[in-house]
mmCIF file of C-alpha atoms and ligand atoms in Angstrom:
data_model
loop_
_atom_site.group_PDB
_atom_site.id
_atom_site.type_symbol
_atom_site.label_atom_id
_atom_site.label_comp_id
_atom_site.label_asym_id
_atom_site.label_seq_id
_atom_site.Cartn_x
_atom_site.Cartn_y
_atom_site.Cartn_z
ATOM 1 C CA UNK A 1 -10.696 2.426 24.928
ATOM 2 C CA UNK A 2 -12.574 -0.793 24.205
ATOM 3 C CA UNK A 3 -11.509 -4.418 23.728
ATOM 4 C CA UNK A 4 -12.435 -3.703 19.997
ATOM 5 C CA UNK A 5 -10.525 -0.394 19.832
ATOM 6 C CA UNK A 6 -7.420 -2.402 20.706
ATOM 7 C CA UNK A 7 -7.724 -5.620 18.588
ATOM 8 C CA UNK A 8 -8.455 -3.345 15.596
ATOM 9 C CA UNK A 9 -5.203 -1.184 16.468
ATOM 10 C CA UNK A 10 -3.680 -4.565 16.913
ATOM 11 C CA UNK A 11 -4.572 -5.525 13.556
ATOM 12 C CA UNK A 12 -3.883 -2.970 11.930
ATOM 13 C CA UNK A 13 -0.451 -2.478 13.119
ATOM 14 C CA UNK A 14 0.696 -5.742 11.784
ATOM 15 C CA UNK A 15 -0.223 -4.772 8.286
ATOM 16 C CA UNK A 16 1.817 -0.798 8.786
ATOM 17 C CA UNK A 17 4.741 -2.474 10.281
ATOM 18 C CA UNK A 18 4.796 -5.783 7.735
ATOM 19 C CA UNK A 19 8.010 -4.260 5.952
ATOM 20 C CA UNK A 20 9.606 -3.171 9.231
ATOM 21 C CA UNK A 21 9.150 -6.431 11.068
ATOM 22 C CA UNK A 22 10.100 -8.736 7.310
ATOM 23 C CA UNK A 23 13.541 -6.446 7.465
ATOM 24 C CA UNK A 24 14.279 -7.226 11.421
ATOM 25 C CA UNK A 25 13.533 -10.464 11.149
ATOM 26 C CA UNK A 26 15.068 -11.172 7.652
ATOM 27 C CA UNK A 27 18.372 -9.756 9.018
ATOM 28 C CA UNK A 28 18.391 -11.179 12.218
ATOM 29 C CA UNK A 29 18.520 -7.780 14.507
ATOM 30 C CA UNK A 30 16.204 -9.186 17.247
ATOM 31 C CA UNK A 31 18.815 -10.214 19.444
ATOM 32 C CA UNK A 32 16.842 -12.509 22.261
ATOM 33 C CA UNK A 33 15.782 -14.509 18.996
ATOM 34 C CA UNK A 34 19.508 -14.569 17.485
ATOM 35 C CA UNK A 35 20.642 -15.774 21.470
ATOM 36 C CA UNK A 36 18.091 -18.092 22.025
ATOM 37 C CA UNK A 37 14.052 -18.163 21.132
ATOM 38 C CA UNK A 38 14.459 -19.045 17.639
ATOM 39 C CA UNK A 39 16.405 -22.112 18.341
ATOM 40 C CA UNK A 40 14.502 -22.379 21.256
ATOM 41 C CA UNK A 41 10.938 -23.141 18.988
ATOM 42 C CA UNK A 42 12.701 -24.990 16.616
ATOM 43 C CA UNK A 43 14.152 -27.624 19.018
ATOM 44 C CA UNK A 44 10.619 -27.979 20.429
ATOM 45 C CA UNK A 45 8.462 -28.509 17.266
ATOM 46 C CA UNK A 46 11.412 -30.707 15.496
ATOM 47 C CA UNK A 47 11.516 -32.901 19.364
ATOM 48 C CA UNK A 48 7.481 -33.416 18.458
ATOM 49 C CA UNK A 49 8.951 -35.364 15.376
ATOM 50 C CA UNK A 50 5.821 -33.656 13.281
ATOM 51 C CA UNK A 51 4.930 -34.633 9.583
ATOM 52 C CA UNK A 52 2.528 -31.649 9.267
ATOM 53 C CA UNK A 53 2.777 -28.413 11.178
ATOM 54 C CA UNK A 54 0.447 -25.416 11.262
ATOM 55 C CA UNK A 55 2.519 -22.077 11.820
ATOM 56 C CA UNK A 56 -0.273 -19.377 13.810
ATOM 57 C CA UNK A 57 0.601 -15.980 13.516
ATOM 58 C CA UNK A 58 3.856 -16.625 10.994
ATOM 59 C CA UNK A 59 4.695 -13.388 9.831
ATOM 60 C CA UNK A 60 7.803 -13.051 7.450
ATOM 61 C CA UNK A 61 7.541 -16.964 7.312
ATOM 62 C CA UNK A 62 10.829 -17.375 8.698
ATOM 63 C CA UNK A 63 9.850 -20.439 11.398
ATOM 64 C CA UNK A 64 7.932 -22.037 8.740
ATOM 65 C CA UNK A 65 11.352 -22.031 5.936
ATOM 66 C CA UNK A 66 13.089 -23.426 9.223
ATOM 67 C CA UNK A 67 11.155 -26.423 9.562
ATOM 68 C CA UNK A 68 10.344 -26.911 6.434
ATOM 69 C CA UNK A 69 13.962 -27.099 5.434
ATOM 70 C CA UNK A 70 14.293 -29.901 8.053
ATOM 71 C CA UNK A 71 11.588 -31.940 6.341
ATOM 72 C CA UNK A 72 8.353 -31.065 7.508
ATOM 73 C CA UNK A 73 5.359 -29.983 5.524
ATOM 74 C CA UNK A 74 4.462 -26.607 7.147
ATOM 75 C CA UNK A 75 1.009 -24.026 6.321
ATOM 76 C CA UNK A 76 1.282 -20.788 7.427
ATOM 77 C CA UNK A 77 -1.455 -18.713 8.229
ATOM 78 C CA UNK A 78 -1.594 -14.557 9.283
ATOM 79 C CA UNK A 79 -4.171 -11.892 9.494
ATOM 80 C CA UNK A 80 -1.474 -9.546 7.769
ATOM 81 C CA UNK A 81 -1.746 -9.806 3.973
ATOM 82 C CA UNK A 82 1.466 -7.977 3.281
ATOM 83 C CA UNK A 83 3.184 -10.491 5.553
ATOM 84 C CA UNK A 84 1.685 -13.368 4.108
ATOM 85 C CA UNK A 85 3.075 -11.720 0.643
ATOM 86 C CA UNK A 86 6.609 -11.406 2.107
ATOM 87 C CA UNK A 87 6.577 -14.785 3.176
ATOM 88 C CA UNK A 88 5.293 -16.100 -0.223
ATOM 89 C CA UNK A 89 7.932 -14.526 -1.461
ATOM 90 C CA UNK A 90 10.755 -16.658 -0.043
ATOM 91 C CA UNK A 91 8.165 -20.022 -0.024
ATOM 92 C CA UNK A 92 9.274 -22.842 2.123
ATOM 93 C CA UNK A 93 5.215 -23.654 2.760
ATOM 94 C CA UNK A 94 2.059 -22.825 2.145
ATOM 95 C CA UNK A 95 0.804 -19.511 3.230
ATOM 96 C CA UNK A 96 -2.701 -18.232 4.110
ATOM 97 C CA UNK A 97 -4.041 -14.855 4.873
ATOM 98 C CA UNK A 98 -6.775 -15.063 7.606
ATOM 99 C CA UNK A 99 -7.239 -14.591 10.858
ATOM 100 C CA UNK A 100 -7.598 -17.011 13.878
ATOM 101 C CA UNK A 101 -11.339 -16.021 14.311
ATOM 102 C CA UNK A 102 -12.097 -16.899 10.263
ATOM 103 C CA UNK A 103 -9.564 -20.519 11.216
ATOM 104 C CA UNK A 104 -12.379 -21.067 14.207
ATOM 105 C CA UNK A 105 -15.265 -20.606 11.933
ATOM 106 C CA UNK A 106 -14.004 -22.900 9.360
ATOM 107 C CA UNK A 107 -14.103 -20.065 6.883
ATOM 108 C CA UNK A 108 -10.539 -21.357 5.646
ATOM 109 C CA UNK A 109 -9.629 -24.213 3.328
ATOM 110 C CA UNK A 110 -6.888 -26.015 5.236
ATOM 111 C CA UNK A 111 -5.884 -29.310 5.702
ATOM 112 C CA UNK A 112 -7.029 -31.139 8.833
ATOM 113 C CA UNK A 113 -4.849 -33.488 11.457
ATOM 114 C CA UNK A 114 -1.940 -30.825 11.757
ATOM 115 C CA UNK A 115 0.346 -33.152 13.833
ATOM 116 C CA UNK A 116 1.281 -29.871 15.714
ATOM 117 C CA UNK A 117 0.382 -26.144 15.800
ATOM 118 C CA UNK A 118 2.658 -23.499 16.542
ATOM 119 C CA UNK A 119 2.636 -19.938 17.792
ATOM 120 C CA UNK A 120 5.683 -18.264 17.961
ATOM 121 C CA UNK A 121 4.974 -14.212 19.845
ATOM 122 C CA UNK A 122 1.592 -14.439 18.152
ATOM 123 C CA UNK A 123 -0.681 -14.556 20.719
ATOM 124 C CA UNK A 124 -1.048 -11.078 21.591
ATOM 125 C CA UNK A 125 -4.711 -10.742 22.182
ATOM 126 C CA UNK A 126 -6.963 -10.961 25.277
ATOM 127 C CA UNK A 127 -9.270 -13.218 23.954
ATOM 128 C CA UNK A 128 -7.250 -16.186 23.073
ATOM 129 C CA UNK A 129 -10.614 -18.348 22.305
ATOM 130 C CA UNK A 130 -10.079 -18.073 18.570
ATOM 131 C CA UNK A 131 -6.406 -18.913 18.524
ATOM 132 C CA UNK A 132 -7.437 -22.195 20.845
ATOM 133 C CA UNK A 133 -10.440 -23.113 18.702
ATOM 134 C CA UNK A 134 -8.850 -23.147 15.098
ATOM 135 C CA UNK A 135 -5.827 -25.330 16.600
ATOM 136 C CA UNK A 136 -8.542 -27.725 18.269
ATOM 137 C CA UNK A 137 -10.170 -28.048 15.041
ATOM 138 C CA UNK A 138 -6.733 -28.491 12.912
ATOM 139 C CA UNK A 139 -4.700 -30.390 15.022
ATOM 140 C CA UNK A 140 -4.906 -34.218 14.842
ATOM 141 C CA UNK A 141 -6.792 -35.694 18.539
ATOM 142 C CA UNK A 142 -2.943 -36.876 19.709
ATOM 143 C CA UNK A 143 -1.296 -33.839 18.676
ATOM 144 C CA UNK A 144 0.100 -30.683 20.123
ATOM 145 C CA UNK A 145 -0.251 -26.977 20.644
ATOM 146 C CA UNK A 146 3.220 -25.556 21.252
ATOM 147 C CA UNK A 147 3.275 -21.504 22.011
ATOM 148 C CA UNK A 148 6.267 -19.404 22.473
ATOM 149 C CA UNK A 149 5.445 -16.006 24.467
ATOM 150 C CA UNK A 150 7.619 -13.089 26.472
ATOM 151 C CA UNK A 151 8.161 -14.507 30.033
ATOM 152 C CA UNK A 152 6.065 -12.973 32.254
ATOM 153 C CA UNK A 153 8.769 -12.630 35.026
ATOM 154 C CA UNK A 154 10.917 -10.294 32.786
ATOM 155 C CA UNK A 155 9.091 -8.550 30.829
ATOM 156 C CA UNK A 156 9.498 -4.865 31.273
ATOM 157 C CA UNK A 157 9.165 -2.737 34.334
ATOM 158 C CA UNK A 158 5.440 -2.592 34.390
ATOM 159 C CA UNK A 159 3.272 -3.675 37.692
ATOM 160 C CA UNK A 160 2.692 -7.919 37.535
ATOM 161 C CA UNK A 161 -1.076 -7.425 36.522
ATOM 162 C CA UNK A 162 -2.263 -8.964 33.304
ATOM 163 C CA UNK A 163 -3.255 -5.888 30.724
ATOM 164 C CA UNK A 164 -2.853 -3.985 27.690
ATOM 165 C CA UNK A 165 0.227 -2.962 27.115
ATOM 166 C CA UNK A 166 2.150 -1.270 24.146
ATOM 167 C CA UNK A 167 4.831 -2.082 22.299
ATOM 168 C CA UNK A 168 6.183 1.142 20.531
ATOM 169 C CA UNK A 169 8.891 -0.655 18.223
ATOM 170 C CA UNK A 170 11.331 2.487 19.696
ATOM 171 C CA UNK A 171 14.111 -0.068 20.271
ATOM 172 C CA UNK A 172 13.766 -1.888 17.008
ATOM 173 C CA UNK A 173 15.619 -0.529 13.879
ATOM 174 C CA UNK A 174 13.731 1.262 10.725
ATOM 175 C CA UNK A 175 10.083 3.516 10.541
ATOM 176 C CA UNK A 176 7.386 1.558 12.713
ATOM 177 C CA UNK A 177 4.237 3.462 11.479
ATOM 178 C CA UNK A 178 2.168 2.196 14.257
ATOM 179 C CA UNK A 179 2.580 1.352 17.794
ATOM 180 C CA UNK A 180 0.832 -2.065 18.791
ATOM 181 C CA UNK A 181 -1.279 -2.845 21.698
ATOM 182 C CA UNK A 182 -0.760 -5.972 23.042
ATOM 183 C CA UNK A 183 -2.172 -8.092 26.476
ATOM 184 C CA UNK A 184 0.396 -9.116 29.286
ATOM 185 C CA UNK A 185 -0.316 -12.593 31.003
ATOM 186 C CA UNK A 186 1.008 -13.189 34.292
ATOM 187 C CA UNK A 187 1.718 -17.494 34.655
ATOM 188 C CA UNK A 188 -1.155 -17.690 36.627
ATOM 189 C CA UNK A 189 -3.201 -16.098 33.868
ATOM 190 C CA UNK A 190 -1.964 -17.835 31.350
ATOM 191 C CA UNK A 191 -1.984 -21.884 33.198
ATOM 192 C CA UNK A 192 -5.700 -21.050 33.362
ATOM 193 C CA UNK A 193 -5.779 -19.572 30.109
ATOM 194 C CA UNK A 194 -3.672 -23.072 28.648
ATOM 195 C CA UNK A 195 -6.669 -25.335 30.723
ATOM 196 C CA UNK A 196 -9.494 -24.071 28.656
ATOM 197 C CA UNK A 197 -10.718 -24.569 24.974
ATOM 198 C CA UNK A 198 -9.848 -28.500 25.080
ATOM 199 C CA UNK A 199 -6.470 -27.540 25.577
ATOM 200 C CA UNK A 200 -3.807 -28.814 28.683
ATOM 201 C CA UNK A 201 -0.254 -27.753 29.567
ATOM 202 C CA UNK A 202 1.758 -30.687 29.579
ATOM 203 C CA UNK A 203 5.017 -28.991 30.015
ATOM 204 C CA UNK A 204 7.090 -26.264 30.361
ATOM 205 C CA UNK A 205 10.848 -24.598 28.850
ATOM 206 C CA UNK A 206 12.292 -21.494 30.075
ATOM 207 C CA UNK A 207 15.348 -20.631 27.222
ATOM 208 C CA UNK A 208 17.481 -18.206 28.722
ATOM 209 C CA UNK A 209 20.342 -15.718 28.057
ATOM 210 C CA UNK A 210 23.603 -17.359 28.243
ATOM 211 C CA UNK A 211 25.094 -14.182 28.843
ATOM 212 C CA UNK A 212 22.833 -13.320 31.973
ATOM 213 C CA UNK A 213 21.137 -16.130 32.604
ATOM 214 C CA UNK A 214 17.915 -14.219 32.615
ATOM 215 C CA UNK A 215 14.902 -15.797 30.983
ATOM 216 C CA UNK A 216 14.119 -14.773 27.958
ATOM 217 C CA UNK A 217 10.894 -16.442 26.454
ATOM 218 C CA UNK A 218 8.667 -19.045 27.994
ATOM 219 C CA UNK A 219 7.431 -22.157 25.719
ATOM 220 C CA UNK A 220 3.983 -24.063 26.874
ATOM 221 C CA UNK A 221 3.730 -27.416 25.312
ATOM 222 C CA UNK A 222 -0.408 -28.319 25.047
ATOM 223 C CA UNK A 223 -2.041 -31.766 24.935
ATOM 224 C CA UNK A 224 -5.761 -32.235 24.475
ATOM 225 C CA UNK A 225 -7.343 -31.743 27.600
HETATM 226 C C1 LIG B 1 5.255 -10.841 16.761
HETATM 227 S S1 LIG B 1 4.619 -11.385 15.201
HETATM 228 C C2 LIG B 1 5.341 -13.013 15.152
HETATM 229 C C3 LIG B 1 5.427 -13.555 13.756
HETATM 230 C C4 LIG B 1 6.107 -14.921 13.647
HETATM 231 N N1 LIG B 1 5.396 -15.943 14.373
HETATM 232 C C5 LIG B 1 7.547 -14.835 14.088
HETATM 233 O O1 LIG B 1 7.943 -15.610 14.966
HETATM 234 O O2 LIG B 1 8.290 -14.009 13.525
HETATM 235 C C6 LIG B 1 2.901 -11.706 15.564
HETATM 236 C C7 LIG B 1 2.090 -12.158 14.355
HETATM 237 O O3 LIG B 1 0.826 -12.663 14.810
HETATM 238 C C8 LIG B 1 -0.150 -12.290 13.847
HETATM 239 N N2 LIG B 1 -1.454 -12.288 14.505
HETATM 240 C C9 LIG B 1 -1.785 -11.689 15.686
HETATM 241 N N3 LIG B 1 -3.092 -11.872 15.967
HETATM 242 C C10 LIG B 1 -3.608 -12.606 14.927
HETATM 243 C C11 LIG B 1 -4.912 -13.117 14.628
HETATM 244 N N4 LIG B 1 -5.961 -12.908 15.446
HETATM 245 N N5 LIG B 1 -5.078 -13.851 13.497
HETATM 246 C C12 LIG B 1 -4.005 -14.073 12.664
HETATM 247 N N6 LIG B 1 -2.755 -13.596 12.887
HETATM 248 C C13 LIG B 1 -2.553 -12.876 14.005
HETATM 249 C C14 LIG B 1 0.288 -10.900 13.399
HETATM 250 O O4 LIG B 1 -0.297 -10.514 12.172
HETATM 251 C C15 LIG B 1 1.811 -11.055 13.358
HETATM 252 O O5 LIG B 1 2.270 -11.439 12.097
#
């Protein structure tokens, strides 16, 4: 299978699943979120004290009626048009269908000097050059680039190698048309990954399980290089 084959699946899985993923989310049945990742993000962003934030990869639209319910001005943006729809549909910012690669080109009217972007599980390609680009260009020269991933010391069973993976949805509720491919970072993979496009980590949270005390996302806070 190519790199292609699997962005493509990638993609396209995000549009099957868009009513699946709008009714997990919606009702809160992604328990590591209800426990701790979704006040994990929030606490971030809102510590950045943005005016402005740019939400990458914001699905359903549910971190973007968060923050924008605690003041700030927030733009979504997603590949997936019926996700962009859903999260029209409940408003709480301004929502844009496109991809990261068509943010990089410019090909997208947005506002400029984002006072911080935001990626919450949505970077789940190999090629994160895109993703870094369009928040270089958006984000204002003092800002930030906060990203919110699986942490790479517990996720799954598989061998610590960064690779393509699949998530199959089996342990989510409701029909998941399509499985989705997605690329597993170790740390070291993704500190050098953080270092390049202009980008810097500047620091570091680890939310965990207060009923295990296992970790159960990792959030990299990035500077300008
Ligand atoms: C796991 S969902 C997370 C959605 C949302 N951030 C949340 O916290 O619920 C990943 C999202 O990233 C989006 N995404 C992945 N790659 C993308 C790309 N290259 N351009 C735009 N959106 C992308 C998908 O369409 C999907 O909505």
């Amino acid at each position: 299978m190519t790199f292609d084959d699997e962005k493509e699946r990638l993609r396209r899985s995000w549009v099957a699943n868009a009513s699946a993923w709008t009714e997990v989310v919606r009702e809160g049945r992604i328990e590591s979120r209800r426990v701790a990742t979704d006040a994990a993000i929030i606490d971030v962003v809102t510590s950045l004290r943005p005016g402005k934030v740019l939400d990458l990869g914001c699905g359903e639209g549910w971190l973007a009626r968060a923050l924008s319910s605690a003041g700030m001005e927030v733009w979504g943006v997603d590949a997936s048009v019926p996700l962009v729809e859903a999260a029209r549909g409940l408003g709480g910012g301004t929502f844009v269908a496109a991809s990261y690669e068509q943010l990089a080109a410019g090909a997208v009217e947005l506002p400029e000097a984002f006072d911080v972007a935001v990626a919450n599980f949505a970077i789940l390609e190999e090629d994160v050059s895109a993703m870094f680009t369009a928040a270089l260009r958006l984000v204002r020269p003092d800002g930030a680039l906060v990203i919110q991933t699986v942490h790479p010391a517990f996720a799954g069973d598989g061998p610590y190698v960064s690779g393509w993976r699949t998530e199959t949805f089996a342990a989510f509720p409701g029909e998941w048309p399509e499985s989705m491919p997605w690329y597993f970072r170790t740390l070291s993979d993704w500190v050098a990954v953080l270092g390049t496009h202009g980008w810097r980590l500047a620091d570091v949270r680890e939310p965990v399980d207060p009923r295990n005390g296992r970790a159960l996302s990792i959030l990299f806070i990035c500077r300008r290089g």
